[in-house]
CSV table of C-alpha atoms in Angstrom, one decimal:
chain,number,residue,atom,x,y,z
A,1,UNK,CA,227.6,-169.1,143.1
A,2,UNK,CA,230.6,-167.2,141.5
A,3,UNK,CA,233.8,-167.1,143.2
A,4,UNK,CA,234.5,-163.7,143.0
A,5,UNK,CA,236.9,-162.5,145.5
A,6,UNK,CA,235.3,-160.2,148.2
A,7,UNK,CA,238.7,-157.4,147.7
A,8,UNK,CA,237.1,-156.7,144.1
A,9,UNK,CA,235.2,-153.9,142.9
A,10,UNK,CA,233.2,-155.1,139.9
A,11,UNK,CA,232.3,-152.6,136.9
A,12,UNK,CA,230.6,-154.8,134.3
A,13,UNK,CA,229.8,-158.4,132.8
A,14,UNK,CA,229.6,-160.1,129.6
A,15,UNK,CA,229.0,-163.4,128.3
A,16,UNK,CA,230.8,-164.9,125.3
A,17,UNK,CA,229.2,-167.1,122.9
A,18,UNK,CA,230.1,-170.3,124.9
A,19,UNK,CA,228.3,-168.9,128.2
A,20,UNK,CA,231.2,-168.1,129.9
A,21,UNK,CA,231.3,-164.8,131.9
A,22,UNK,CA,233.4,-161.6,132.4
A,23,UNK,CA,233.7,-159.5,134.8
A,24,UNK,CA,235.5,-156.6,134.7
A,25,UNK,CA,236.7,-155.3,138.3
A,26,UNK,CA,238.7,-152.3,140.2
A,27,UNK,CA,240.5,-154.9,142.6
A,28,UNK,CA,244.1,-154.1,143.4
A,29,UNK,CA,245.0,-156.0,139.9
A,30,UNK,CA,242.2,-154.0,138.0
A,31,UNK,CA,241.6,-157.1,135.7
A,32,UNK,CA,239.0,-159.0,133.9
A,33,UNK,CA,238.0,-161.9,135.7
A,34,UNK,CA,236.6,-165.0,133.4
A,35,UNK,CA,234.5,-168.0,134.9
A,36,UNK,CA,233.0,-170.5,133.2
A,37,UNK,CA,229.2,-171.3,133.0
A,38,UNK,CA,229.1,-172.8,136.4
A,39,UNK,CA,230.5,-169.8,138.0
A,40,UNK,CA,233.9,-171.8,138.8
A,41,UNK,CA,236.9,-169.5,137.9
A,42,UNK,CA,238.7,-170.4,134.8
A,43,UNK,CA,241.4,-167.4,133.9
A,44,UNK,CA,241.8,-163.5,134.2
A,45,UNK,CA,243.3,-161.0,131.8
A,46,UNK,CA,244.7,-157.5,132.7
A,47,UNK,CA,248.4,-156.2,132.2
A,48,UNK,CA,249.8,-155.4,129.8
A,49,UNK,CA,246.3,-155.1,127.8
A,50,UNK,CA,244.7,-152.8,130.2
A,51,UNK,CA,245.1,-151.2,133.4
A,52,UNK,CA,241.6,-150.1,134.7
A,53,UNK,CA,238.6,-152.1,133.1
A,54,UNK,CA,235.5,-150.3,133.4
A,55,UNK,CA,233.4,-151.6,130.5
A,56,UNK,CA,233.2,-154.5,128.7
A,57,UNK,CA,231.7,-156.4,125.7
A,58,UNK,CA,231.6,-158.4,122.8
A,59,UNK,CA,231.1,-157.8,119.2
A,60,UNK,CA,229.1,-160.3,116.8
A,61,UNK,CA,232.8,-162.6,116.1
A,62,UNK,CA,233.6,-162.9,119.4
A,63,UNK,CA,236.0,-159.9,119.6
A,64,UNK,CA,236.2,-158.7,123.4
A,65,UNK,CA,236.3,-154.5,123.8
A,66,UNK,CA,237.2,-153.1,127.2
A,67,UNK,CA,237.0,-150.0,128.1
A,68,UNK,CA,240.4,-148.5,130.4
A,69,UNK,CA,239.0,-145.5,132.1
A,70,UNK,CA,242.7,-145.2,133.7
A,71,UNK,CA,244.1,-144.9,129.7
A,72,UNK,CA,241.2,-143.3,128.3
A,73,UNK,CA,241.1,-145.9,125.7
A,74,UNK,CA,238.9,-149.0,124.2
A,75,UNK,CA,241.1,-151.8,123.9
A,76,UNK,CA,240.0,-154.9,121.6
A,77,UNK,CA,241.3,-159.1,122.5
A,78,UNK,CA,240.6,-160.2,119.2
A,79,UNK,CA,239.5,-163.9,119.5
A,80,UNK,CA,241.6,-166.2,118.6
């Protein structure tokens, strides 16, 4: 079981290469929440990248694209 806080409003998932999984919420920090393949919570990204993540996904290198609805923009984390 993923330990996704109950105050969050998930949008969308993905799953990198490696299995772990994003997911992209309208909480009160509008971030991108990333746990690995156990479900156990390893980081989350959100400002200054993006401040409403509605969408999310990943291209064939690994590239992540989120979409800000609050921007009206697609906004690419290249990997590193």
């Amino acid at each position: 079981q993923m330990a996704v806080s109950t105050n969050q409003s998930p949008q969308d998932v993905a799953i990198d290469s490696s299995g772990n999984i994003y997911v992209s919420n309208h909480s009160s920090l509008y971030n991108v929440q990333i746990f690995n393949p156990s479900g156990s919570p390893l980081t989350q990204i959100g400002y200054p990248y993006f401040d409403c993540p509605d969408g999310i996904t990943f291209d064939s290198v690994g590239n992540l694209y989120v979409i800000d609805g609050c921007n009206n923009q697609v906004v690419i984390l290249k990997k590193n």
